[in-house]
Coordinates of C-alpha atoms and ligand atoms in Angstrom, one line a residue:
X293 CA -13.7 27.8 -33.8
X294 CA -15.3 24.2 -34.9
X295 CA -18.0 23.3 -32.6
X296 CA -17.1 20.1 -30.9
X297 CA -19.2 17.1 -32.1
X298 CA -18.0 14.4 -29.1
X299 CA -16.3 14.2 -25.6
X300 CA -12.9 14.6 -25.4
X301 CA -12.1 12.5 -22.2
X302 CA -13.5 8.8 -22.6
X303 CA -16.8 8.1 -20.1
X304 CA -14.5 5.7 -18.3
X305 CA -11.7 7.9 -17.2
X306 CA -14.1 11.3 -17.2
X307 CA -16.5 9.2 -14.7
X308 CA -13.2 8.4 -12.2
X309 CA -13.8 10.8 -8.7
X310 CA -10.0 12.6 -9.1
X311 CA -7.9 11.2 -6.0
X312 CA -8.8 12.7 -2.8
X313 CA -4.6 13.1 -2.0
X314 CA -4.1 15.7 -4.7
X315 CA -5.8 18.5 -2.9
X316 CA -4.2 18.1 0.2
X317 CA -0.7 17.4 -1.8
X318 CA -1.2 21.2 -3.7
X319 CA -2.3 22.7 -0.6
X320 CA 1.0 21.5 0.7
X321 CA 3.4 22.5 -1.4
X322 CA 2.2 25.9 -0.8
X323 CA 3.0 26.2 2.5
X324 CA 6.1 26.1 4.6
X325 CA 7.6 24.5 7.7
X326 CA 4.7 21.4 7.2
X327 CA 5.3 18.7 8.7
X328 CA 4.6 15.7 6.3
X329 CA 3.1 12.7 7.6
X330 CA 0.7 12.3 4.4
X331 CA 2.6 10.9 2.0
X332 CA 3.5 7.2 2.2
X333 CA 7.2 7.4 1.2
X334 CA 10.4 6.4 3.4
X335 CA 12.8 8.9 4.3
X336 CA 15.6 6.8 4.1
X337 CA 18.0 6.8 0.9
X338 CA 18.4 3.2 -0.7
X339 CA 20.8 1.3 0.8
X340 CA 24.6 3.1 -0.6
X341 CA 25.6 -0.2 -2.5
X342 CA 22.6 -0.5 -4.4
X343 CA 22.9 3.2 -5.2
X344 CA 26.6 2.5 -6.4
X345 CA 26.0 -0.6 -8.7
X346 CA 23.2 1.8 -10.2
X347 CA 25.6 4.6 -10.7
X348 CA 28.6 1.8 -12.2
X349 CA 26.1 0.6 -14.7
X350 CA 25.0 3.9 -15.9
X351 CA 28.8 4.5 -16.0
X352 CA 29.0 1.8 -18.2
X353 CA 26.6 3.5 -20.6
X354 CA 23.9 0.6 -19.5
X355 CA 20.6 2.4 -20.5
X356 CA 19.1 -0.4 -23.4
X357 CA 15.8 -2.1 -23.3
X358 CA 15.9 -5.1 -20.8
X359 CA 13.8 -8.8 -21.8
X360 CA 10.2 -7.8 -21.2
X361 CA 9.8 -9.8 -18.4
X362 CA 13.1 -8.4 -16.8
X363 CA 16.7 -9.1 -16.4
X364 CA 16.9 -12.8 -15.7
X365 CA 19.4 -12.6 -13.4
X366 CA 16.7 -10.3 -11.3
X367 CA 13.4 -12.1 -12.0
X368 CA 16.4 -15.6 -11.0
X369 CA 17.1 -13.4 -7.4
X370 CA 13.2 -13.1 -6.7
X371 CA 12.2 -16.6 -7.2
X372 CA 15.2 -17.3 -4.8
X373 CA 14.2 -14.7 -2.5
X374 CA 10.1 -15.7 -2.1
X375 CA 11.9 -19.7 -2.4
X376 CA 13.9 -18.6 0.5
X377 CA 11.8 -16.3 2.9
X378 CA 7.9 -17.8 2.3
X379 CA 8.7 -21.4 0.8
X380 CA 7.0 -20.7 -2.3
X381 CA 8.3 -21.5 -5.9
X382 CA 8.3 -19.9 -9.1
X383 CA 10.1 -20.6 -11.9
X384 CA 12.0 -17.3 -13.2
X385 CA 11.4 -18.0 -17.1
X386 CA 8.1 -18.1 -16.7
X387 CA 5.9 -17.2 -13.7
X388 CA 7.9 -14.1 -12.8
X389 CA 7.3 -10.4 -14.5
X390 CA 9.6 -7.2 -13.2
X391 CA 7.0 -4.4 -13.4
X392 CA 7.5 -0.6 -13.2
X393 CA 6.3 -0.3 -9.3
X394 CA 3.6 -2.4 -7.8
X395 CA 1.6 0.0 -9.4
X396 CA 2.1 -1.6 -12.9
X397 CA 1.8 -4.7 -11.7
X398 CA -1.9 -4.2 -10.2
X399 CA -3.0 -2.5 -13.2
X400 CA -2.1 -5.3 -15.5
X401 CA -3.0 -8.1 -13.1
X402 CA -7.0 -6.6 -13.2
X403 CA -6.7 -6.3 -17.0
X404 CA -5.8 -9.6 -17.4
X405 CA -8.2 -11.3 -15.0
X406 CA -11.2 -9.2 -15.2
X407 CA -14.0 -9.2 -18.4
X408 CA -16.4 -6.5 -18.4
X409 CA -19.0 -6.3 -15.6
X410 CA -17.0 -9.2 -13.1
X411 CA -16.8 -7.9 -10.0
X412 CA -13.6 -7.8 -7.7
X413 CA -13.9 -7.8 -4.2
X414 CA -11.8 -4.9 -2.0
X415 CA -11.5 -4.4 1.7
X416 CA -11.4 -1.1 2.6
X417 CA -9.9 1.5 4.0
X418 CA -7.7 0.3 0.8
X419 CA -5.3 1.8 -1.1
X420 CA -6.5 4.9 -3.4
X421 CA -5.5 3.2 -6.5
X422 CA -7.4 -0.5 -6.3
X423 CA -11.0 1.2 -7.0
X424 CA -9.5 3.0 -9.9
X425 CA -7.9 0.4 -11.6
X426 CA -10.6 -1.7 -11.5
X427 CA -12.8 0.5 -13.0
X428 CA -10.3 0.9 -15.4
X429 CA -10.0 -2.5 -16.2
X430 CA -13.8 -3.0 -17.1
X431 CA -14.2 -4.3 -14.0
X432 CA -16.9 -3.4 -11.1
X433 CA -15.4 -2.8 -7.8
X434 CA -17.2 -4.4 -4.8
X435 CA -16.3 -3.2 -1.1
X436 CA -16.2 -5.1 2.0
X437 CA -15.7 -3.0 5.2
X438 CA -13.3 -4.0 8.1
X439 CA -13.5 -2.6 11.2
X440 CA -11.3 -1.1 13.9
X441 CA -12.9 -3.7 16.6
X442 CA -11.6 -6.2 14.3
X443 CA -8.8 -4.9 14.1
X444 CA -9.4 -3.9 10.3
X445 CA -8.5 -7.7 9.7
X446 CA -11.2 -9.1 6.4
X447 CA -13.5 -11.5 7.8
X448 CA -14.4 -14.5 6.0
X449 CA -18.0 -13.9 6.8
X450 CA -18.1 -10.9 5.4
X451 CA -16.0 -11.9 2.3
X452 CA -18.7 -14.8 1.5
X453 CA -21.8 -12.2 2.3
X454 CA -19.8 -9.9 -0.7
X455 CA -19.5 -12.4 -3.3
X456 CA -22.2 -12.7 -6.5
X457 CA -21.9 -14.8 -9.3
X458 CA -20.0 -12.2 -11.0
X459 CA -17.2 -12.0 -8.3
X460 CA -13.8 -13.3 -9.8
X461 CA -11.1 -11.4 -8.2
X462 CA -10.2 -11.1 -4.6
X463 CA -7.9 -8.1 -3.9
X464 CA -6.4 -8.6 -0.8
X465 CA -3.3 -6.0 1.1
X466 CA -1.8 -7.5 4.3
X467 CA 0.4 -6.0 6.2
X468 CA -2.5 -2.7 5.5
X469 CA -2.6 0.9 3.8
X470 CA -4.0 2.7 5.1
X471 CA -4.8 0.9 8.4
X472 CA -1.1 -1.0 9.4
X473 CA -3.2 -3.9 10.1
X474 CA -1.9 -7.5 9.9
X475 CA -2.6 -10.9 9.1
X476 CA -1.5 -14.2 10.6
X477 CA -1.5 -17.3 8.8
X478 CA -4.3 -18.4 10.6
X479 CA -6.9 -15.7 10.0
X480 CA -5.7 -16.0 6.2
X481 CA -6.6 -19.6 6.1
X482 CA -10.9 -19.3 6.4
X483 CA -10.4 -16.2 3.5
X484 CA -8.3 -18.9 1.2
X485 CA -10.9 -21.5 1.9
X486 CA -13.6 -18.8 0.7
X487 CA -11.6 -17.9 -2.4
X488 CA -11.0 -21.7 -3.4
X489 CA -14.9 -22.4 -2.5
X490 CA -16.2 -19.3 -4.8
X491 CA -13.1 -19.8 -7.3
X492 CA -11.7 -16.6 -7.1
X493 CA -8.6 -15.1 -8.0
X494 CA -6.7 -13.4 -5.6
X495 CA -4.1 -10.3 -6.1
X496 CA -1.8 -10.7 -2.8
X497 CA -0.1 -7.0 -2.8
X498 CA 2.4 -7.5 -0.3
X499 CA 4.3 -4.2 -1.3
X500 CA 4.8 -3.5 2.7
X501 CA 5.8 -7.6 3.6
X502 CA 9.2 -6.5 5.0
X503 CA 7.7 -4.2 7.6
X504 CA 6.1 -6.6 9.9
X505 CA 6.8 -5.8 13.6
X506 CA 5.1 -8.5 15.5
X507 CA 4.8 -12.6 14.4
X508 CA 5.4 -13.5 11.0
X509 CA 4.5 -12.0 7.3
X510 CA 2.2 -14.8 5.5
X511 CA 2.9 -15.0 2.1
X512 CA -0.9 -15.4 0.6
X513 CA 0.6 -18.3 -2.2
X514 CA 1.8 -20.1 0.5
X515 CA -1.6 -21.4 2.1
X516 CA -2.5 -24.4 1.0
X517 CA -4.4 -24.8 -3.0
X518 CA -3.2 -20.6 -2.9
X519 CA -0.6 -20.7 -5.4
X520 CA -2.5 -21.2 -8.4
X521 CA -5.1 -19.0 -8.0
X522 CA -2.8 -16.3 -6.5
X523 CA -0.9 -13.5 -8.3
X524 CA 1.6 -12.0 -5.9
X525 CA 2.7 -8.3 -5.9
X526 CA 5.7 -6.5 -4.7
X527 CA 8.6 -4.3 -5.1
X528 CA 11.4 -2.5 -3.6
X529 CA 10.0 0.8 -3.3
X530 CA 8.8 0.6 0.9
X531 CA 11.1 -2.3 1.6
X532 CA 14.5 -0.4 0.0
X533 CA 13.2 2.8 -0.1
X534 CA 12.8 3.4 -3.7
X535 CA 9.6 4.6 -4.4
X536 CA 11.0 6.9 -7.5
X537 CA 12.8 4.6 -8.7
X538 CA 9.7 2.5 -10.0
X539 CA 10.5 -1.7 -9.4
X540 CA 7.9 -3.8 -8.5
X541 CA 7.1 -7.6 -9.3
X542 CA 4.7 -9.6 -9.9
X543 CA 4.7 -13.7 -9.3
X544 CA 1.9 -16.4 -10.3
X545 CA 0.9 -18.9 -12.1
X546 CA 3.0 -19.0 -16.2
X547 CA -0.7 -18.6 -17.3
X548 CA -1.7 -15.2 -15.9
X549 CA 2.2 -13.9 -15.4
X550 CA 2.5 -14.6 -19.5
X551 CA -0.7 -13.1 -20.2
X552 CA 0.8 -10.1 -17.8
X553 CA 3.9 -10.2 -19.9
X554 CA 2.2 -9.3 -22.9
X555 CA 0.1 -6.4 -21.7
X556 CA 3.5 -5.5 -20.1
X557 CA 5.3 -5.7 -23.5
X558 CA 3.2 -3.1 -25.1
X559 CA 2.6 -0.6 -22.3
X560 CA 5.9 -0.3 -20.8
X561 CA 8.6 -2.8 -22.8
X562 CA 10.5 -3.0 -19.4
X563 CA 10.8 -1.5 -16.4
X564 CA 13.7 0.5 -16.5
X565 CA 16.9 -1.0 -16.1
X566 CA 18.7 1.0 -13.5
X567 CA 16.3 0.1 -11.5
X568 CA 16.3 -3.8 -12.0
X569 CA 19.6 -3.9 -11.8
X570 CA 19.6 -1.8 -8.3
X571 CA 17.1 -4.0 -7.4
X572 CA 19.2 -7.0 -8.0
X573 CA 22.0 -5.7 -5.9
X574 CA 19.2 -5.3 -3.0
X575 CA 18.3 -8.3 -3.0
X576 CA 21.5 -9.4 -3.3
X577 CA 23.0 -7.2 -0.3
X578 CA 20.0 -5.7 0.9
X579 CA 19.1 -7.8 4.1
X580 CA 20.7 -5.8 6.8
X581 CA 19.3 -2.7 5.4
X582 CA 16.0 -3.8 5.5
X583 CA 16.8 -4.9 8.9
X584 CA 18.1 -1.6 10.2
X585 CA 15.2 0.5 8.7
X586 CA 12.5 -2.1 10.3
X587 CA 14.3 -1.5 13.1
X588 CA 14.1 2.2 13.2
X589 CA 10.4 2.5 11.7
X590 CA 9.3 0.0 14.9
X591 CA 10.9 2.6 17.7
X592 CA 9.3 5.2 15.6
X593 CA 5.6 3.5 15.7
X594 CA 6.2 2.9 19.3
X595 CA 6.6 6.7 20.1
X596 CA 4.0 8.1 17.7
X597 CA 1.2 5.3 18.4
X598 CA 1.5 6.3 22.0
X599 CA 1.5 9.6 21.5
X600 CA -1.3 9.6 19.7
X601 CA -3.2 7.8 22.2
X602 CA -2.1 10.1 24.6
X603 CA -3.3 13.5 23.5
X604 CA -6.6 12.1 22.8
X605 CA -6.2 10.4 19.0
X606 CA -7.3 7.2 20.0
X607 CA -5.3 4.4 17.7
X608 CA -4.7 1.0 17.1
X609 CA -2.1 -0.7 17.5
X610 CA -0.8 -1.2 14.0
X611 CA 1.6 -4.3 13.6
X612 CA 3.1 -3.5 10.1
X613 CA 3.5 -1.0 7.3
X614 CA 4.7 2.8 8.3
X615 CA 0.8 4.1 9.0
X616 CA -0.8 5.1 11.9
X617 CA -4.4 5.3 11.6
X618 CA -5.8 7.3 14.9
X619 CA -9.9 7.7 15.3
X620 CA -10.5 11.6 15.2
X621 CA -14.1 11.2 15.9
X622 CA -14.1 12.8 19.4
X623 CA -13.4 16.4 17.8
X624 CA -16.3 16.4 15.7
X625 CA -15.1 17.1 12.8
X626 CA -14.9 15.0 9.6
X627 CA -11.7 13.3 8.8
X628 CA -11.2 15.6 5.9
X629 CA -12.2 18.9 8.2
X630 CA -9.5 17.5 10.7
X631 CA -7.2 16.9 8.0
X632 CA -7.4 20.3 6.1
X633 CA -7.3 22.5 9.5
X634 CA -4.6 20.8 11.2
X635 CA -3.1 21.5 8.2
X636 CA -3.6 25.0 7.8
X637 CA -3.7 25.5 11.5
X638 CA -0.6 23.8 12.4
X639 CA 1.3 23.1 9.7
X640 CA 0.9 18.7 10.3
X641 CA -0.3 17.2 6.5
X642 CA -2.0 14.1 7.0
X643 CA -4.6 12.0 5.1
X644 CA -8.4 12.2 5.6
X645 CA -9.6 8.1 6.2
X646 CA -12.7 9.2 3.9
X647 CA -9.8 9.0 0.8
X648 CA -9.8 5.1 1.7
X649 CA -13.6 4.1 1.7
X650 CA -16.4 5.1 3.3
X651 CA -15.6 3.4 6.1
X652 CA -11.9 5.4 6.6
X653 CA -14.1 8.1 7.6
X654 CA -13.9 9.5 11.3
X655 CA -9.8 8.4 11.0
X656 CA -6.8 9.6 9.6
X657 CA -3.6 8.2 8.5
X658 CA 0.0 9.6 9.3
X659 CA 2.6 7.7 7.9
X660 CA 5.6 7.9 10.9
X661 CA 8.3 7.1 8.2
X662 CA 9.8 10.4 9.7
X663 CA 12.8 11.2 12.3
X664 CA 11.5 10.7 16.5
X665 CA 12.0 14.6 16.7
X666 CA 9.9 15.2 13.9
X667 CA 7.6 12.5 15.2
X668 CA 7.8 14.7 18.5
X669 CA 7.5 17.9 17.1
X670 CA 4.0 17.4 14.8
X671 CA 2.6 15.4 18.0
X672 CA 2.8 18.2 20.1
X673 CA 1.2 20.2 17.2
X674 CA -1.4 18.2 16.9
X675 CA -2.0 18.2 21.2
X676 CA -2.3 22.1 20.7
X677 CA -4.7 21.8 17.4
X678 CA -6.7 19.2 20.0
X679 CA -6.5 21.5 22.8
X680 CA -7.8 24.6 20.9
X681 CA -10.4 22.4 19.5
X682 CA -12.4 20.3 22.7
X683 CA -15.3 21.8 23.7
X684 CA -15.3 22.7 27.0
X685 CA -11.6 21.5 28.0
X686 CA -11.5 18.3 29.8
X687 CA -13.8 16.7 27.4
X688 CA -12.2 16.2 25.1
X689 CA -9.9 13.3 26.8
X690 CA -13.0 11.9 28.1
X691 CA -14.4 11.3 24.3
X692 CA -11.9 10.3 23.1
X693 CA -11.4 7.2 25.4
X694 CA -15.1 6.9 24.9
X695 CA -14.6 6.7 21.2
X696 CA -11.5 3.9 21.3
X697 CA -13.8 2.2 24.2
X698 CA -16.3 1.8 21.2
X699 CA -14.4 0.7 18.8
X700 CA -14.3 4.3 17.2
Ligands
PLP755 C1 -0.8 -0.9 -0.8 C2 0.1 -0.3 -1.9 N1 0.2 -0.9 -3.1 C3 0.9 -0.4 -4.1 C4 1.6 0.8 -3.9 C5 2.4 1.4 -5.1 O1 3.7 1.0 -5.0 P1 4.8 1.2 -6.1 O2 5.6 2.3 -5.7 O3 5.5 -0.1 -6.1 O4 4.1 1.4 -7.4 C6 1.5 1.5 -2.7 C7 2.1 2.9 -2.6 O5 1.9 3.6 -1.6 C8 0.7 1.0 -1.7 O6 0.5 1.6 -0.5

């Protein structure tokens, strides 16, 4: 056999840390009867209607390349959509791209924006894939931490203490994965004054908008001098359930969205058209949908967040999303100790916080997007894997109010 004379696997991707998920995910799917609060996916269907017009057009034989920036009747439905529910404008022919997930979208956003070496800022705990794709894009990834005694909300000071003369991008995710957090309108206005000071670009992915349980969703574009330095990023697969289905958006300024649209051209043509024209008839149709499953994920949080609290996982409140993001600090153990034994122990998958940052660890996240029985059922799991782990019985309650006293 020929000796091999260079690497196989580029530096950049080689030099990547794998995702921290995927071991828990394998694990998983080895075992039975495991509960599965790790994976952030709705258990809800789409809505029937949107399933039907998917199935009619495929009865039709629709399966052809869509426009690359989308069916225009879709990309027309979101500008009326964001017109309609944030007040903010975008012209369809131009300044909106249909992506394949959100995912898409915030891969080709970072390509376009970031040159080699500039620096994009990231609160974390954040979503696995931002660090990545910034990497991937050339870019260097800078991390500003947020805290539980803030409420994991980004403070302006600490934005301004993270930025550098390289800094260009400002990667922002409100309502929060992993946390749940939320931001109003008015803590969102001292961050937009920091980006406009510093000129930095912001990527607003507000892929979990529609779940907002208490106040109002604020639409990042829509603070004043936002809108043209803002890319927004969303999809259907949280709000309409249709994660596999792969349909996200992205809306900005023609600049960046056409310079989006021609990265998008050659790495994906379209996203696929089933899925735009479902997503059409969500948007469309959708509303009392979305409605209903808010509805039903907000009883849900209710009962797991106070369970939580009440077996000794100490956890904020979350106001939006489908996480739950309880301290474990008062067992002892790592997140990713806590994580992996409650797993094998009593069959509950979760996340280890140490997968979203340094600053995730000591937490983990459950995503409740599962029935109240099940919700039940892993919560009194999870009491007996805290039980069997307190030193010296009664202390462990005692910690653990200690710990969420603290901030922990
Ligand atoms: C914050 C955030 N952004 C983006 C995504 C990816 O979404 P999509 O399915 O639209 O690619 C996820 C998925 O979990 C997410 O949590």
């Amino acid at each position: 056999m020929r000796e091999r004379t260079r690497r196989v696997i580029s530096e950049r991707v080689a030099s990547l840390a794998p995702s921290g998920i995927r071991k828990f995910f394998d694990l998983i799917e080895s075992m039975e009867g495991v509960i599965k609060l790790g994976v952030g996916e709705p258990d809800f269907a789409p809505p029937w209607h949107v399933r039907e017009t998917m199935i009619d057009s495929l009865s039709r034989g629709r399966t052809s390349y869509t426009s690359n920036a989308g069916l225009w009747e879709l990309r027309r439905l979101i500008a009326d959509h964001l017109l309609s529910t944030y007040g903010v404008q975008y012209d369809p022919a131009k300044e909106i791209l249909v992506t394949v997930g959100v995912s898409e979208g915030l891969d080709i956003a970072l390509r376009c924006l970031l040159d080699a070496g500039e620096e994009a800022i990231v609160h974390e705990p954040c979503f696995v894939s931002y660090l990545p794709c910034i990497s991937l894009a050339g870019g260097q990834p800078v991390a500003v931490l947020t805290k539980q005694e803030d409420d994991f909300k980004l403070r302006p000071e600490a934005l301004s203490g993270a930025i550098t003369p390289r800094s260009k991008v400002l990667l922002l995710n409100y309502p929060n994965n992993p946390t749940g957090a939320t931001m109003s309108r008015e803590e969102l206005e001292p961050i937009a004054e920091v980006a406009r000071a510093h000129d930095l670009y912001v990527l607003s992915d507000e892929i979990y908008c529609a779940l907002t349980y208490e106040g109002e969703h604020c639409c990042f574009a829509s603070l004043p001098g936002m809108w043209e330095r803002t890319v927004l990023l969303n999809g259907f697969s949280k709000s309409h359930a249709m994660t596999g289905l792969r349909i996200g958006y992205a809306a900005g300024p023609a600049e960046i969205i056409q310079a989006m649209t021609k990265v998008h051209s050659y790495v994906a043509m379209c996203a696929p058209v089933s899925a735009q024209i479902g997503a059409a008839e969500a948007l469309r149709n959708g509303g009392q949908a979305v409605a209903q499953m808010l509805r039903e994920y907000d009883q849900r949080r209710r009962v797991f967040v106070a369970g939580l609290n009440r077996i000794g996982l100490p956890c904020f409140e979350p106001k939006g999303a489908f996480y739950a993001f309880p301290s474990v600090r008062a067992s002892g153990m790592s997140s990713e100790q806590f994580s992996e034994r409650l797993l094998v122990e009593q069959q509950v998958a979760t996340v280890p916080g140490s997968v979203y940052g340094d600053c995730g660890e000591g937490y983990i996240r459950c995503c409740y997007a599962n029935p109240i029985p099940v919700l039940k059922t892993a919560l009194e799991r999870m009491h007996t894997f805290v039980r069997e782990h307190q030193v010296g019985g009664g202390r462990a309650a005692s910690e653990a109010q200690a710990a969420s006293q603290r901030g922990g």
